[in-house]
């Protein structure tokens, strides 16, 4: 699975947006939404079984961590260019 949506929102976000509190919250919200779309439901009732819910939660957690790592790398690169 791929977080194409979050990669797009990271790529389309200006570095300045990632430095402001509101910008970070907005970007984090976009990334969470993309991870939920890609990975599927994490609740037992919505997923239909514990194994599917666990698999989806692992996917969500890993996707979120990867996307946030990309945001951090972008912020570091922006600071280096100043």
C-alpha positions as CSV (number, residue, x, y, z in Angstrom):
1,X,0.0,0.0,0.0
2,X,1.1,3.5,-0.7
3,X,0.3,6.9,0.7
4,X,0.1,8.6,-2.6
5,X,-2.3,11.2,-1.2
6,X,0.0,12.1,1.6
7,X,3.0,12.2,-0.7
8,X,1.1,14.7,-2.8
9,X,0.1,16.9,0.1
10,X,3.7,16.9,1.4
11,X,5.1,17.7,-2.0
12,X,2.5,20.5,-2.5
13,X,3.0,22.1,0.9
14,X,5.3,25.0,1.1
15,X,8.1,24.6,3.7
16,X,6.7,27.7,5.5
17,X,3.4,25.9,6.0
18,X,5.1,23.0,7.8
19,X,6.7,25.5,10.2
20,X,3.5,27.2,11.4
21,X,1.3,25.6,14.0
22,X,-1.8,25.8,11.8
23,X,0.1,24.5,8.8
24,X,1.4,21.5,10.7
25,X,-2.0,20.7,12.0
26,X,-3.5,20.9,8.5
27,X,-0.8,18.8,7.0
28,X,-1.0,16.2,9.8
29,X,-4.8,16.0,9.2
30,X,-4.3,15.4,5.5
31,X,-1.7,12.7,6.2
32,X,-4.0,10.9,8.7
33,X,-6.9,11.0,6.3
34,X,-4.7,9.6,3.5
35,X,-3.5,6.8,5.8
36,X,-7.0,5.9,6.8
37,X,-8.1,5.8,3.1
38,X,-5.1,3.6,2.2
39,X,-5.1,1.2,5.2
40,X,-8.7,0.8,5.9
41,X,-10.7,0.7,9.1
42,X,-8.8,0.1,12.4
43,X,-11.8,-0.4,14.6
44,X,-12.9,-4.0,15.2
45,X,-16.5,-3.4,14.3
46,X,-15.7,-1.6,11.0
47,X,-12.9,-4.0,10.0
48,X,-14.9,-7.1,10.7
49,X,-12.2,-9.1,12.5
50,X,-9.4,-8.6,15.0
51,X,-6.8,-9.7,12.5
52,X,-7.9,-7.2,9.9
53,X,-8.2,-4.4,12.4
54,X,-4.7,-5.2,13.7
55,X,-3.2,-5.3,10.1
56,X,-4.9,-2.1,9.2
57,X,-3.7,-0.4,12.4
58,X,-0.1,-1.5,11.7
59,X,-0.4,-0.2,8.2
60,X,-1.8,3.1,9.5
61,X,0.9,3.5,12.2
62,X,3.7,2.7,9.7
63,X,2.3,5.0,7.0
64,X,1.9,7.8,9.4
65,X,5.4,7.4,10.7
66,X,6.8,7.3,7.2
67,X,4.9,10.4,6.0
68,X,5.8,12.4,9.1
69,X,9.5,11.4,8.5
70,X,9.2,12.9,5.0
71,X,7.7,16.1,6.5
72,X,10.6,16.3,9.0
73,X,13.2,15.7,6.2
74,X,11.6,18.5,4.2
75,X,11.7,20.9,7.1
76,X,15.4,20.1,7.7
77,X,16.1,20.7,4.0
78,X,14.3,24.0,4.1
79,X,16.3,25.2,7.1
80,X,19.5,24.2,5.4
81,X,18.5,26.4,2.4
82,X,18.0,29.5,4.5
